[in-house]
Amino acid sequence: ETGVTQTPRHLVMGMTNKKSLKCEQHLGHNAMYWYKQSAKKPLELMFVYSLEERVENNSVPSRFSPECPNSSHLFLHLHTLQPEDSALYLCASSQEMAYTGELFFGEGSRLTVL
Amino acid sequence: QQQVKQSPQSLIVQKGGISIINCAYENTAFDYFPWYQQFPGKGPALLIAIRPDVSEKKEGRFTISFNKSAKQFSLHIMDSQPGDSATYFCAASNSGGSNYKLTFGKGTLLTVNP
């Protein structure tokens, strides 16, 4: 496996379900990110981890809960979501948490909330 | 002031033509301007980036033009090919302080007809 891998690729859940998205990076990077991609909207930064410590929580509702157990893995735990949370959730990594650091994105997890 | 405005929303070009995508920003502290390319079903990938100390950067068929006084930058794709059909995102960030965040435009869907 190379690059940034996200699972599952597709997820359908009800508003009362609890699910998790998983991201794994094989690049030896120190920073990992969760982005939300919705149609006709800019990419929205949700969370940033640097060396496993959360650096940024960009005013994200508490129904999204991130976890970074080590520098290679990142999770996004989902519970009691709303239909407007349906989107593509992208994981990314970068060598360092720097403003010019190239972001390496995974292919995303397409979430549908019924 | 953190917005990056991208136009057009969609663009159709004939094979061999020039594709031009424009972005405008308001925050004069922005000093790093990357472009990301996203194919269907894939995550965005860095295409080319520029800093404001130069007015133009070229990599193969892709050129960024930067106009600091107008606070605008654009992506030019020369000799456009059907394989260039993708969504293109401009972005900007500020190296000052601890602001490492990339602010993205809404994206441009480029279709290159054979």
Coordinates of C-alpha atoms in Angstrom, one line a residue:
Chain A
E1 CA 0.0 0.0 0.0
T2 CA 1.2 3.5 -0.8
G3 CA 0.0 7.0 -0.2
V4 CA -3.1 7.7 1.8
T5 CA -5.7 5.0 2.1
Q6 CA -9.3 5.6 3.3
T7 CA -11.9 3.1 4.3
P8 CA -14.7 2.6 3.8
R9 CA -15.0 4.2 0.4
H10 CA -18.8 4.4 0.7
L11 CA -21.0 4.5 3.8
V12 CA -24.7 4.9 4.3
M13 CA -26.0 5.4 7.8
G14 CA -29.1 6.4 9.6
M15 CA -29.2 9.4 11.9
T16 CA -29.0 7.3 15.0
N17 CA -26.1 5.1 13.9
K18 CA -22.5 5.2 15.0
K19 CA -19.8 4.5 12.5
S20 CA -16.1 5.3 11.9
L21 CA -14.0 6.4 9.0
K22 CA -10.4 5.2 8.9
C23 CA -7.4 6.7 7.3
E24 CA -3.9 5.3 7.0
Q25 CA -0.9 7.1 5.5
H26 CA 2.2 5.2 4.3
L27 CA 4.3 8.3 3.6
G28 CA 6.0 8.8 7.0
H29 CA 4.3 12.1 7.4
N30 CA 3.9 13.9 10.7
A31 CA 0.6 15.8 10.0
M32 CA -2.8 14.4 9.2
Y33 CA -6.0 16.2 8.3
W34 CA -9.8 15.6 7.8
Y35 CA -11.5 17.7 5.2
K36 CA -15.2 17.8 4.2
Q37 CA -16.0 18.2 0.5
S38 CA -19.5 19.2 -0.5
A39 CA -20.8 20.0 -3.9
K40 CA -20.1 23.6 -5.0
K41 CA -18.4 24.5 -1.8
P42 CA -14.7 25.0 -0.9
L43 CA -13.0 22.2 0.8
E44 CA -13.6 22.6 4.5
L45 CA -10.8 21.8 7.0
M46 CA -12.3 19.9 10.0
F47 CA -9.4 18.7 12.1
V48 CA -5.6 18.8 12.0
Y49 CA -3.2 16.5 13.9
S50 CA 0.5 17.1 14.2
L51 CA 2.6 14.3 15.7
E52 CA -0.7 12.8 17.1
E53 CA -1.7 15.9 18.9
R54 CA -4.8 17.8 17.8
V55 CA -3.9 21.2 16.6
E56 CA -7.1 22.4 15.1
N57 CA -10.8 21.8 15.6
N58 CA -12.3 24.1 13.1
S59 CA -15.6 24.6 14.9
V60 CA -16.8 21.2 14.0
P61 CA -20.0 19.8 15.7
S62 CA -19.3 17.3 18.4
R63 CA -21.1 14.6 16.5
F64 CA -17.8 14.3 14.7
S65 CA -15.0 13.0 16.9
P66 CA -11.5 12.5 15.6
E67 CA -8.9 10.1 16.9
C68 CA -5.2 9.9 16.0
P69 CA -3.6 6.9 17.8
N70 CA -0.3 7.3 16.0
S71 CA 1.2 9.3 13.2
S72 CA 0.1 6.8 10.5
H73 CA -3.6 6.4 11.5
L74 CA -6.5 8.8 11.8
F75 CA -10.1 8.0 12.5
L76 CA -13.3 10.1 12.3
H77 CA -16.0 8.7 14.6
L78 CA -19.5 9.6 13.6
H79 CA -22.7 9.6 15.7
T80 CA -26.2 11.1 15.5
L81 CA -25.4 12.7 12.2
Q82 CA -27.7 14.9 10.2
P83 CA -28.6 14.6 6.5
E84 CA -26.6 17.8 5.8
D85 CA -23.5 15.9 6.9
S86 CA -23.7 13.8 3.7
A87 CA -20.5 14.6 1.8
L88 CA -17.2 13.3 0.7
Y89 CA -14.8 13.1 3.7
L90 CA -11.2 13.4 2.7
C91 CA -8.1 12.5 4.7
A92 CA -4.8 14.1 3.9
S93 CA -1.3 14.1 5.2
S94 CA 1.8 16.3 4.9
Q95 CA 5.4 16.0 5.9
E96 CA 5.0 18.8 8.4
M97 CA 2.1 21.0 9.5
A98 CA 3.4 23.9 7.4
Y99 CA 1.6 26.5 5.3
T100 CA 3.5 25.4 2.2
G101 CA 3.4 21.7 2.9
E102 CA 2.0 19.7 0.0
L103 CA -1.1 17.9 1.0
F104 CA -1.5 14.2 -0.1
F105 CA -5.1 13.3 -0.1
G106 CA -6.8 9.9 0.0
E107 CA -9.6 9.0 -2.3
G108 CA -12.2 9.9 0.3
S109 CA -15.1 8.2 2.0
R110 CA -18.5 9.1 0.5
L111 CA -21.0 9.4 3.4
T112 CA -24.8 9.4 3.0
V113 CA -26.9 10.1 6.0
L114 CA -30.5 9.0 5.6
Chain B
Q1 CA -11.2 38.3 4.0
Q2 CA -10.2 34.6 4.0
Q3 CA -12.1 33.8 0.8
V4 CA -10.7 32.7 -2.4
K5 CA -13.1 33.3 -5.3
Q6 CA -12.7 30.9 -8.3
S7 CA -14.3 31.2 -11.7
P8 CA -15.7 29.8 -13.9
Q9 CA -17.6 27.1 -12.1
S10 CA -17.4 24.9 -15.2
L11 CA -15.5 25.1 -18.5
I12 CA -15.7 23.2 -21.7
V13 CA -12.7 23.4 -24.1
Q14 CA -11.9 21.6 -27.3
K15 CA -8.8 19.4 -27.5
G16 CA -5.8 21.5 -28.3
G17 CA -7.3 24.7 -26.9
I18 CA -6.3 26.8 -23.9
S19 CA -8.1 26.4 -20.6
I20 CA -8.0 29.4 -18.2
I21 CA -9.2 29.3 -14.6
N22 CA -9.1 32.4 -12.5
C23 CA -8.9 33.0 -8.8
A24 CA -9.1 36.2 -6.7
Y25 CA -8.3 36.7 -3.1
E26 CA -8.7 39.5 -0.5
N27 CA -6.2 38.7 2.2
T28 CA -3.0 40.5 1.3
A29 CA -1.1 38.3 3.8
F30 CA -1.6 35.2 1.5
D31 CA 1.8 34.2 0.2
Y32 CA 1.5 30.7 -1.2
F33 CA -0.9 29.8 -4.0
P34 CA -1.2 26.2 -5.1
W35 CA -3.5 24.5 -7.6
Y36 CA -4.9 21.1 -7.0
Q37 CA -6.4 18.7 -9.6
Q38 CA -9.1 16.2 -8.7
F39 CA -10.2 13.4 -11.0
P40 CA -13.6 11.7 -10.4
G41 CA -13.3 9.2 -7.6
K42 CA -9.9 10.4 -6.5
G43 CA -8.7 12.9 -4.0
P44 CA -7.2 16.2 -5.0
A45 CA -3.5 16.2 -5.9
L46 CA -1.1 19.1 -6.0
L47 CA -0.6 20.3 -9.6
I48 CA 1.5 23.4 -9.4
A49 CA 2.2 26.2 -6.9
I50 CA 3.5 29.7 -6.9
R51 CA 4.8 32.3 -4.4
P52 CA 4.2 36.1 -5.0
D53 CA 7.9 36.8 -5.6
V54 CA 7.4 35.7 -9.2
S55 CA 4.7 36.6 -11.7
E56 CA 4.6 33.3 -13.6
K57 CA 5.5 29.7 -13.1
K58 CA 5.4 27.1 -15.8
E59 CA 5.5 23.3 -15.6
G60 CA 5.0 21.6 -18.9
R61 CA 1.6 22.6 -20.3
F62 CA 0.5 24.2 -17.0
T63 CA 1.3 27.8 -16.1
I64 CA 0.3 29.9 -13.1
S65 CA 0.1 33.7 -13.7
F66 CA 0.1 35.9 -10.7
N67 CA -0.9 39.5 -10.4
K68 CA -0.1 40.7 -6.9
S69 CA -1.5 44.2 -7.3
A70 CA -4.8 42.9 -8.6
K71 CA -4.8 40.1 -6.0
Q72 CA -5.5 37.6 -8.7
F73 CA -3.9 34.4 -10.0
S74 CA -4.8 32.1 -12.8
L75 CA -4.1 28.6 -14.2
H76 CA -3.5 28.2 -17.9
I77 CA -3.5 24.8 -19.5
M78 CA -2.0 24.9 -23.0
D79 CA -2.9 22.3 -25.6
S80 CA -5.6 20.9 -23.4
Q81 CA -6.2 17.2 -23.6
P82 CA -9.2 15.0 -22.8
G83 CA -7.0 13.6 -20.0
D84 CA -7.0 17.0 -18.4
S85 CA -10.7 16.7 -17.7
A86 CA -11.0 17.1 -14.0
T87 CA -11.9 19.5 -11.2
Y88 CA -9.3 22.2 -10.4
F89 CA -9.1 24.0 -7.1
C90 CA -7.1 27.1 -6.4
A91 CA -6.0 27.7 -2.9
A92 CA -4.0 30.2 -0.8
S93 CA -2.3 30.3 2.6
N94 CA -0.5 32.7 4.8
S95 CA 2.9 32.0 6.3
G96 CA 2.5 34.5 9.0
G97 CA 2.0 33.5 12.6
S98 CA 0.6 30.0 13.1
N99 CA -1.8 30.1 10.2
Y100 CA -1.0 27.0 8.2
K101 CA -4.5 26.6 6.7
L102 CA -5.1 26.4 3.1
T103 CA -8.2 28.4 1.9
F104 CA -9.7 26.7 -1.2
G105 CA -11.8 28.0 -4.0
K106 CA -15.0 26.2 -4.9
G107 CA -13.5 24.4 -7.9
T108 CA -13.8 24.5 -11.6
L109 CA -15.0 21.4 -13.5
L110 CA -13.0 21.3 -16.8
T111 CA -14.2 19.1 -19.7
V112 CA -11.9 18.8 -22.7
N113 CA -13.8 17.4 -25.7
P114 CA -11.9 15.2 -28.1

